[in-house]
mmCIF file of C-alpha atoms in Angstrom:
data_model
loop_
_atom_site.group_PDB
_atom_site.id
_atom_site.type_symbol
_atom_site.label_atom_id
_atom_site.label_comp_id
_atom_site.label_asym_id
_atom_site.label_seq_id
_atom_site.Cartn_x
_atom_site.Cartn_y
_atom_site.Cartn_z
ATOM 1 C CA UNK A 225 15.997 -4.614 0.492
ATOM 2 C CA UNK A 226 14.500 -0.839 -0.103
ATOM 3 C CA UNK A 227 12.500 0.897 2.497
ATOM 4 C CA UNK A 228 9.737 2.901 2.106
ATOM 5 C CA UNK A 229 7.943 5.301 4.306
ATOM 6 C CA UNK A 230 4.267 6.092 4.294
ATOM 7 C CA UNK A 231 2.801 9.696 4.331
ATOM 8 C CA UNK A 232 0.797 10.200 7.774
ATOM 9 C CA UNK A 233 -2.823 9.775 5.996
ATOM 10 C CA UNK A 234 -4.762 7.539 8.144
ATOM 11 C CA UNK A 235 -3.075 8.878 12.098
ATOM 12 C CA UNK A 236 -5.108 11.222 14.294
ATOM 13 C CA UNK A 237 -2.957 14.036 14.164
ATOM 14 C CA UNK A 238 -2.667 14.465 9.920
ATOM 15 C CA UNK A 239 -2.020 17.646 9.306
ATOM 16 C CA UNK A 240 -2.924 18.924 5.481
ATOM 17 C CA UNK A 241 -0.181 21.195 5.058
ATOM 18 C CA UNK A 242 2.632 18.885 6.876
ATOM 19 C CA UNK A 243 2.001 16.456 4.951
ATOM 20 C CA UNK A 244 4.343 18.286 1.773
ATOM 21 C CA UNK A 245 7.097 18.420 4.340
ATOM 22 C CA UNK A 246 6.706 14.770 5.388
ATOM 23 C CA UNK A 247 6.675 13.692 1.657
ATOM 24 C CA UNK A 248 10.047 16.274 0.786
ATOM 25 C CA UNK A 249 12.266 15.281 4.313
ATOM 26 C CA UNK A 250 11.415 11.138 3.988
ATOM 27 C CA UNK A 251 12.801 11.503 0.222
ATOM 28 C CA UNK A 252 16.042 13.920 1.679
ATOM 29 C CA UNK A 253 16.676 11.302 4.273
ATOM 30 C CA UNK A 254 16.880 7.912 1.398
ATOM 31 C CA UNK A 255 13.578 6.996 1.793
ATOM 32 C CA UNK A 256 12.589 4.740 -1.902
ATOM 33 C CA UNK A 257 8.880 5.083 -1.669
ATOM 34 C CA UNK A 258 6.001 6.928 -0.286
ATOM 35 C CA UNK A 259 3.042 5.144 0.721
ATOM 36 C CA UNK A 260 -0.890 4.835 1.120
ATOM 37 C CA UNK A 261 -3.207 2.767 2.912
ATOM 38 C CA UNK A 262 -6.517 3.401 1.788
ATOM 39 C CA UNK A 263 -10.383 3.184 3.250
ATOM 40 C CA UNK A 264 -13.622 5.080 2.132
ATOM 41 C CA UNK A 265 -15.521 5.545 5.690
ATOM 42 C CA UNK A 266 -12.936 6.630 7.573
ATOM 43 C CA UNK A 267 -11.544 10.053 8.362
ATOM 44 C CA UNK A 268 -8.151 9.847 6.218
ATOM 45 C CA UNK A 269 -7.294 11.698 3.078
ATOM 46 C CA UNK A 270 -7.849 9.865 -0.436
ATOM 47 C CA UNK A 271 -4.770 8.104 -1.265
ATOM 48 C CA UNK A 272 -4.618 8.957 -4.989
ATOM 49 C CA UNK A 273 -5.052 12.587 -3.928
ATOM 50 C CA UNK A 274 -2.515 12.201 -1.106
ATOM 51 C CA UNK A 275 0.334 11.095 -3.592
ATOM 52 C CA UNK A 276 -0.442 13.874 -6.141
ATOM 53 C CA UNK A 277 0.004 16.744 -3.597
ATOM 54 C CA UNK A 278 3.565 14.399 -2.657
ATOM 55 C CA UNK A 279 4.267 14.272 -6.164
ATOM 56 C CA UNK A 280 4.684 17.887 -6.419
ATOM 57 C CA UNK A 281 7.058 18.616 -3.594
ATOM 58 C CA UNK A 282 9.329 15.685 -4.230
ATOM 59 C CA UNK A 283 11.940 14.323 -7.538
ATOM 60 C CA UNK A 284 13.074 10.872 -7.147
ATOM 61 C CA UNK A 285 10.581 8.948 -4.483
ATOM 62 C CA UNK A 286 8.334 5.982 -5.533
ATOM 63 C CA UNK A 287 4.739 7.048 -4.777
ATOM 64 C CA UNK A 288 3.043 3.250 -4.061
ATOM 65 C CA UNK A 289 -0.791 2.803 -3.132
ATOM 66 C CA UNK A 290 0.037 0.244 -0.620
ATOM 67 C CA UNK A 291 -2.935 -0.480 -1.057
ATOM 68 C CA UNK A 292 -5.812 0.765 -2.787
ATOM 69 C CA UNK A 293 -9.035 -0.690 -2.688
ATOM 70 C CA UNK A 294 -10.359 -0.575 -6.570
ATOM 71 C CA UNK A 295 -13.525 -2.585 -6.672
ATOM 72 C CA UNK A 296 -15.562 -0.060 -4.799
ATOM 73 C CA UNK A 297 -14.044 2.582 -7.412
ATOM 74 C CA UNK A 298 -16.593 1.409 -9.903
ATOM 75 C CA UNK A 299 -15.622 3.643 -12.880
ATOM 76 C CA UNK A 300 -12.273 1.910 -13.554
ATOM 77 C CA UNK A 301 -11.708 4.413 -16.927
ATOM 78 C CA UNK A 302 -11.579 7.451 -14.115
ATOM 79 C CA UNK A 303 -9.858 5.722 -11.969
ATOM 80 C CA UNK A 304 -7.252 4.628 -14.760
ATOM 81 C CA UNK A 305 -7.318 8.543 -15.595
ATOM 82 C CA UNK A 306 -6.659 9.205 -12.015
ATOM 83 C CA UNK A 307 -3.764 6.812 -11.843
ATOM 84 C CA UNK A 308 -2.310 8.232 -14.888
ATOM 85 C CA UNK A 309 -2.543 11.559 -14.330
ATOM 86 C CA UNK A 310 -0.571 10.732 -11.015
ATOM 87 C CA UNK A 311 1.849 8.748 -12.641
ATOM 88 C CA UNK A 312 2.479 11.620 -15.404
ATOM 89 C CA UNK A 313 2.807 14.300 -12.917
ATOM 90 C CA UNK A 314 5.437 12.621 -10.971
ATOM 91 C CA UNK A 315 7.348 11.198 -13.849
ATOM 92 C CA UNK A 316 6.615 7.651 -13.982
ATOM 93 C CA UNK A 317 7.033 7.236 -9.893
ATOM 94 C CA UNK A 318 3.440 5.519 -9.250
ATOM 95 C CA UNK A 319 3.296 2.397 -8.099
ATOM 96 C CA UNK A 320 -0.470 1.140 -8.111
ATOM 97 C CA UNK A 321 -1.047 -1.421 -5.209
ATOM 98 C CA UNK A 322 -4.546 -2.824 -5.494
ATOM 99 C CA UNK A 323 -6.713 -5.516 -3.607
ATOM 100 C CA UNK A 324 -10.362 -6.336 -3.199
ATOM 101 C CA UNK A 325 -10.404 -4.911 0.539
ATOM 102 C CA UNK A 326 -12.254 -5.648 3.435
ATOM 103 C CA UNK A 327 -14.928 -3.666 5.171
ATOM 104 C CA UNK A 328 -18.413 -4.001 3.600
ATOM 105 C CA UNK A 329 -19.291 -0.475 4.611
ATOM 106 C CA UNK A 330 -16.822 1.017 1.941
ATOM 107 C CA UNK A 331 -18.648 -0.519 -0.673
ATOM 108 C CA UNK A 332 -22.209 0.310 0.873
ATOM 109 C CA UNK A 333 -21.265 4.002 0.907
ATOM 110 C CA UNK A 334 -20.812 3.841 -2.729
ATOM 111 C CA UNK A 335 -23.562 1.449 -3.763
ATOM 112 C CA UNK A 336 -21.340 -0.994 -5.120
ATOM 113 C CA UNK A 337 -21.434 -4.999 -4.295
ATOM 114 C CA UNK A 338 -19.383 -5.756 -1.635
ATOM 115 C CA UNK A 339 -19.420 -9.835 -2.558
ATOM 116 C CA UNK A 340 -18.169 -10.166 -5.938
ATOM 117 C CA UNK A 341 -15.496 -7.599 -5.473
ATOM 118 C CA UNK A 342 -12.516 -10.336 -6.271
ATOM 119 C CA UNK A 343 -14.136 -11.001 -9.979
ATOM 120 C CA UNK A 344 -14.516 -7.345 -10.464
ATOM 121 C CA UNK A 345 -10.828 -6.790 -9.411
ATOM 122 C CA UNK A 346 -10.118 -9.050 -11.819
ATOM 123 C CA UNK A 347 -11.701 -7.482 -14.733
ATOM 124 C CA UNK A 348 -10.206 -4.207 -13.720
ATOM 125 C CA UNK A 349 -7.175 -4.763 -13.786
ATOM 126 C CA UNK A 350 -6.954 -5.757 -16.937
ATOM 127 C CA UNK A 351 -9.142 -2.975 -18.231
ATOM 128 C CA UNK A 352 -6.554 -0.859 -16.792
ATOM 129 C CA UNK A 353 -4.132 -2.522 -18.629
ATOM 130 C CA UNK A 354 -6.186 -1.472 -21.921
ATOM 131 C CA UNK A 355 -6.596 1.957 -21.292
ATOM 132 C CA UNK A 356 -3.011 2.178 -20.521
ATOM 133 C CA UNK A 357 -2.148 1.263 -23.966
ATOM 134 C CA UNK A 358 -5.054 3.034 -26.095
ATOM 135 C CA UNK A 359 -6.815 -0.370 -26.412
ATOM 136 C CA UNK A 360 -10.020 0.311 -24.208
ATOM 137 C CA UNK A 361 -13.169 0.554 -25.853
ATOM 138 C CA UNK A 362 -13.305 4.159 -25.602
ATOM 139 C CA UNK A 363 -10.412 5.613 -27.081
ATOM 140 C CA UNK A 364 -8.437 8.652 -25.822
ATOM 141 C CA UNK A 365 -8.303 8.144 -22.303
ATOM 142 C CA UNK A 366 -5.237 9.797 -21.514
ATOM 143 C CA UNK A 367 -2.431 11.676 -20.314
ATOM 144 C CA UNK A 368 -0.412 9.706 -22.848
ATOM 145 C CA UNK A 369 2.323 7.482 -19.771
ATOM 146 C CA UNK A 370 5.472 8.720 -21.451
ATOM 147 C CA UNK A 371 7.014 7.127 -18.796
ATOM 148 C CA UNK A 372 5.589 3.551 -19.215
ATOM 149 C CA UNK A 373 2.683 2.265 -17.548
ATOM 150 C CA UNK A 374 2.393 2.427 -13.251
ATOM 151 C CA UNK A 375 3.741 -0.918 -12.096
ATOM 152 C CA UNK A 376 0.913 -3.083 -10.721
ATOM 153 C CA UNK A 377 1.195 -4.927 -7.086
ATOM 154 C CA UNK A 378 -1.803 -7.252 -5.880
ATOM 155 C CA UNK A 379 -2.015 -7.581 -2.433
ATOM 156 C CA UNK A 380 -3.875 -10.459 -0.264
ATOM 157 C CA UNK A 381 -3.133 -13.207 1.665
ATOM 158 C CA UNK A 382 -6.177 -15.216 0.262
ATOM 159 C CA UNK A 383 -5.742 -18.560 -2.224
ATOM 160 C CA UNK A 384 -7.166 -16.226 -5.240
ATOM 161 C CA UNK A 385 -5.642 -13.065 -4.434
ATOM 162 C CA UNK A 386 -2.276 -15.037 -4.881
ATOM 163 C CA UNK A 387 -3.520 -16.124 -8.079
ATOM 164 C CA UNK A 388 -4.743 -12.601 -9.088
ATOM 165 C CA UNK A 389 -0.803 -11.275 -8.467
ATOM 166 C CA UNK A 390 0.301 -14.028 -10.509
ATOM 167 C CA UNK A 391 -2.252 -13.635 -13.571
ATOM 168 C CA UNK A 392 -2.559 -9.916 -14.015
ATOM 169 C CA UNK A 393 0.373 -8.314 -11.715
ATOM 170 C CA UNK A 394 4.037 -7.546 -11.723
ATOM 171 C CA UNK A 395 3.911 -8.304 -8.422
ATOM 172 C CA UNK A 396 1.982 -9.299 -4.523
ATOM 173 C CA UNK A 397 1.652 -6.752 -1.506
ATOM 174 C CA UNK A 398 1.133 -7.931 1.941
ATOM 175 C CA UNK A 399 -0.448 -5.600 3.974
ATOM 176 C CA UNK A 400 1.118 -6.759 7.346
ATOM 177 C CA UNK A 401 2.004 -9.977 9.012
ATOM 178 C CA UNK A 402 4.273 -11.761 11.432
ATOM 179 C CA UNK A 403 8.011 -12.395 10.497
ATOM 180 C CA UNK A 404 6.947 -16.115 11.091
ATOM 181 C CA UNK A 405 3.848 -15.793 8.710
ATOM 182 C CA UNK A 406 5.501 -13.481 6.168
ATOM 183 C CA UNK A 407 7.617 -16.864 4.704
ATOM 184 C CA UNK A 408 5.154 -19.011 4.564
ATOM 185 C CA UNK A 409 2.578 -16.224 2.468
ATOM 186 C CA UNK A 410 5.669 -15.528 0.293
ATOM 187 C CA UNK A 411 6.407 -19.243 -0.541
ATOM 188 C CA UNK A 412 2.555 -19.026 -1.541
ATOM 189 C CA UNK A 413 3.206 -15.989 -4.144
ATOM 190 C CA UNK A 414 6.415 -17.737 -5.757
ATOM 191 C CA UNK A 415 4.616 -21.119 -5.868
ATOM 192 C CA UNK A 416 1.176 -19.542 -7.364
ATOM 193 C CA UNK A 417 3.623 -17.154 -10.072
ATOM 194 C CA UNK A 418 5.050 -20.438 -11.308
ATOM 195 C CA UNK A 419 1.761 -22.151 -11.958
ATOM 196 C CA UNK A 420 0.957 -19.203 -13.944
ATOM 197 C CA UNK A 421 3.840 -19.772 -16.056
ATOM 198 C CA UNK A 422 5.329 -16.295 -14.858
ATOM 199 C CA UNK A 423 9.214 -15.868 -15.910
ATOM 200 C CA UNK A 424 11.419 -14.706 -12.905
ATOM 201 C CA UNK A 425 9.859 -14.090 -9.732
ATOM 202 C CA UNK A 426 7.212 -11.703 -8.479
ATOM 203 C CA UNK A 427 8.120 -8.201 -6.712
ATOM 204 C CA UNK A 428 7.663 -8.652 -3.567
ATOM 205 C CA UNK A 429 6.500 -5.305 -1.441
ATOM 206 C CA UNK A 430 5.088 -5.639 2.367
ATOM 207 C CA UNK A 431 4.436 -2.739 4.709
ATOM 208 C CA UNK A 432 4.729 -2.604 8.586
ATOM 209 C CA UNK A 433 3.422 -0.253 11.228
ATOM 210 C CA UNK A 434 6.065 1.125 13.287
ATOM 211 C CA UNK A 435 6.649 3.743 15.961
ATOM 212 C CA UNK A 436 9.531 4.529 17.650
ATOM 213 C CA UNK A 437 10.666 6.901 21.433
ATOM 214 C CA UNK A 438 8.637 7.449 24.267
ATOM 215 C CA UNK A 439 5.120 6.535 24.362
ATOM 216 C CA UNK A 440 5.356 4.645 20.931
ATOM 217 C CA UNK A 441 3.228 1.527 22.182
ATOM 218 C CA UNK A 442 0.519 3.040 23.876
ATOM 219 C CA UNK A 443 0.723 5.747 20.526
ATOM 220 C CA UNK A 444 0.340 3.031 18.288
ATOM 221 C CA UNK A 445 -2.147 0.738 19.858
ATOM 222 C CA UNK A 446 -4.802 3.776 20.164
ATOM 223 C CA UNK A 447 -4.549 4.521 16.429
ATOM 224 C CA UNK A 448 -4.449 0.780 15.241
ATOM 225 C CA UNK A 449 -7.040 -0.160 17.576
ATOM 226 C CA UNK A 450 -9.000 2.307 16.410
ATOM 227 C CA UNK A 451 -8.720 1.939 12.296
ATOM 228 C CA UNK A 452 -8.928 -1.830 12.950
ATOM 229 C CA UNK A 453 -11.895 -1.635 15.125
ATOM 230 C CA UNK A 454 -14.265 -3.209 12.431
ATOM 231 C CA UNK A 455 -12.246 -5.974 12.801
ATOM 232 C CA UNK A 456 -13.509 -6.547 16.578
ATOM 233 C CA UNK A 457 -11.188 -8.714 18.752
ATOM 234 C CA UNK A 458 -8.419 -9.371 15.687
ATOM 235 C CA UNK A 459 -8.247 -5.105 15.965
ATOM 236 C CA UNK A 460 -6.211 -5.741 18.837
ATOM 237 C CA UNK A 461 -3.851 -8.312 17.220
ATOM 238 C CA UNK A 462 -2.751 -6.465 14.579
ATOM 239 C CA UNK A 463 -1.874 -3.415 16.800
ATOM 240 C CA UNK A 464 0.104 -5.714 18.776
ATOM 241 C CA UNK A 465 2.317 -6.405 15.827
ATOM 242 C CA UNK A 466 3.398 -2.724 15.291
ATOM 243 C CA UNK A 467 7.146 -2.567 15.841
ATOM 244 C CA UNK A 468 7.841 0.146 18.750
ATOM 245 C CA UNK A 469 11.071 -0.874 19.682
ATOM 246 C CA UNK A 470 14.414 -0.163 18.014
ATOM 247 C CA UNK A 471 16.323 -3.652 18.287
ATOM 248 C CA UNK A 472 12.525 -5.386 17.348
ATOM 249 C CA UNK A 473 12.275 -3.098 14.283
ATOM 250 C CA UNK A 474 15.969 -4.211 13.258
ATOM 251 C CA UNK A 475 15.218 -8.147 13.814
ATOM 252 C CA UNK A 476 11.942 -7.472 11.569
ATOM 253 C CA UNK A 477 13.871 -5.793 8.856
ATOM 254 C CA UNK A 478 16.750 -8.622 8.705
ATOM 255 C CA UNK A 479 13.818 -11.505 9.180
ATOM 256 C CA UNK A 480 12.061 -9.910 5.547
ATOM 257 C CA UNK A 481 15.512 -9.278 4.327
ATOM 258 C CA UNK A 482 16.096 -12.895 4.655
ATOM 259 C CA UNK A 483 12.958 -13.584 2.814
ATOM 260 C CA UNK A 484 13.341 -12.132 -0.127
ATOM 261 C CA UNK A 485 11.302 -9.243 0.417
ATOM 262 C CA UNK A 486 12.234 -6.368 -2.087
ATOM 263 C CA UNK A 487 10.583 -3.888 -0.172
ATOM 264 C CA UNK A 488 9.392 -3.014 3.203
ATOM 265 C CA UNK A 489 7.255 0.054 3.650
ATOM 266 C CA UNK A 490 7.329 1.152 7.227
ATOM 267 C CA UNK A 491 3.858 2.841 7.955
ATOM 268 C CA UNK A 492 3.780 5.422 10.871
ATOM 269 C CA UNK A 493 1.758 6.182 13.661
ATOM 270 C CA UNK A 494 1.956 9.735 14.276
ATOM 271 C CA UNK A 495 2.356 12.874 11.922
ATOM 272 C CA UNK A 496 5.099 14.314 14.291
ATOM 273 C CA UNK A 497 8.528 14.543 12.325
ATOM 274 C CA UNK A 498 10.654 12.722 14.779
ATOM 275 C CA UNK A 499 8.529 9.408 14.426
ATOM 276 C CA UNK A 500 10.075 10.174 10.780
ATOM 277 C CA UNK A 501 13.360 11.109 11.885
ATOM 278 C CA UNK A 502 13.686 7.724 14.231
ATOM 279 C CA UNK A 503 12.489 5.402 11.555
ATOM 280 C CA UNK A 504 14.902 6.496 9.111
ATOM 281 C CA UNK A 505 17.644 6.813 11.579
ATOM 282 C CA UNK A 506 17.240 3.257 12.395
ATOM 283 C CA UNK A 507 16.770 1.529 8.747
ATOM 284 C CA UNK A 508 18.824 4.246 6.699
#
């Protein structure tokens, strides 16, 4: 199993210009990927953005929207010129997680509809797909992907966003869960890729907050607590999942391991470089 860290977007204490370092001392220390989270109405920088500005201070890292929420970027020819240009300035390294997200309010804040955002998901990402290759119905939409086309994850724990990995991705995401949960959800994406008549098996990519040294809990229960709020009471359940403990964090990584998870991106809760410098001294 790879690990992956992600760049300090979404924590209190981002830091613009840090954020280069970040990006250039997780690759150094082994790190595979980069990643994103993603949300409209919140203060956080814009993921696509975000992994541009890492694409230019690093070589060999996977830069992964982990994920991004497409259906309230209605314009899915800019946002297939965003991806690409991202993807052709970091030689081939993006990695374009998608789902239909969450919170209503990101969708009001751009006048888009917020209930048919799975069907419009749908139908983007195959007109990504055509733009890709030159087969969109305006023609031209470039830079050319010398490099091949971004890989595309689907993330979701729903019935249909299983369905959507297995139809129209090379892959499924899950945004967080339990060890105990992660099996059964991942049973779910094998079982739904076979009914699509999918060869092999899916990729299978899952992130997990994690903090580690003094203060970590408290640290990361403030800033989950906080982007989770508009989830009410449920805020407080995922924060209680972050891993803040060095033997928990190993038992987590051997329990996906042991799943079959390809990935695990490890998702911080601070900017400060030795939240970095644990994690990867831990899992590396």
């Amino acid at each position: 199993m790879e690990f992956g860290l992600g760049l300090p977007t979404t924590v209190p204490d981002k830091d613009g210009p840090a954020l280069a370092s970040w990006a250039r001392r997780a690759e150094d220390a082994g790190f595979a990927s980069l990643g994103v989270i993603d949300r409209l109405v919140y203060d956080n920088y814009e993921p696509l953005t975000a992994l541009a500005a890492a694409a230019a201070v690093t070589e060999r890292v996977r830069l992964t929207t982990g994920i991004l929420i497409a259906p309230y970027r209605t314009q899915t020819a800019l946002l297939a010129k965003q991806a690409a240009t991202v993807s052709a300035l970091s030689g081939g390294r993006l990695v374009l997680g998608v789902a239909a997200g969450g919170r209503e309010d990101d969708f009001q804040a751009v006048d888009a509809t917020y209930h048919d955002r799975g069907r419009r998901l749908d139908a983007q990402l195959a007109e990504l797909r055509d733009i890709w290759q030159g087969k969109g119905e305006v023609s031209g939409i470039g830079p050319e992907l010398t490099a091949g086309q971004p890989q595309l994850l689907v993330g979701g724990h729903s019935a249909a966003a299983m369905r959507r990995a297995a139809r129209l991705g090379d892959g499924w995401f899950c945004g967080g869960s339990s060890a105990s949960a992660y099996g059964d959800l991942v049973a779910r994406a094998r079982e739904a890729w076979k009914e699509e008549g999918r060869a092999g098996r899916p990729r299978l990519v899952s992130l997990a907050y994690a903090a580690l040294g003094p203060g970590a809990r408290e640290l990361a229960q403030a800033y989950l607590g906080d982007y989770y709020a508009f989830a009410g009471p449920f805020a407080q359940r995922i924060a209680s999942m972050a891993v803040t403990d060095r033997q928990e964090l190993l038992d987590l990584v051997q329990s996906y391991a042991d799943l079959g998870c390809d990935e695990l991106i490890l998702m911080p809760c601070s900017a400060d470089p030795r939240h970095l410098e644990s994690l990867a001294e831990a899992v590396l």
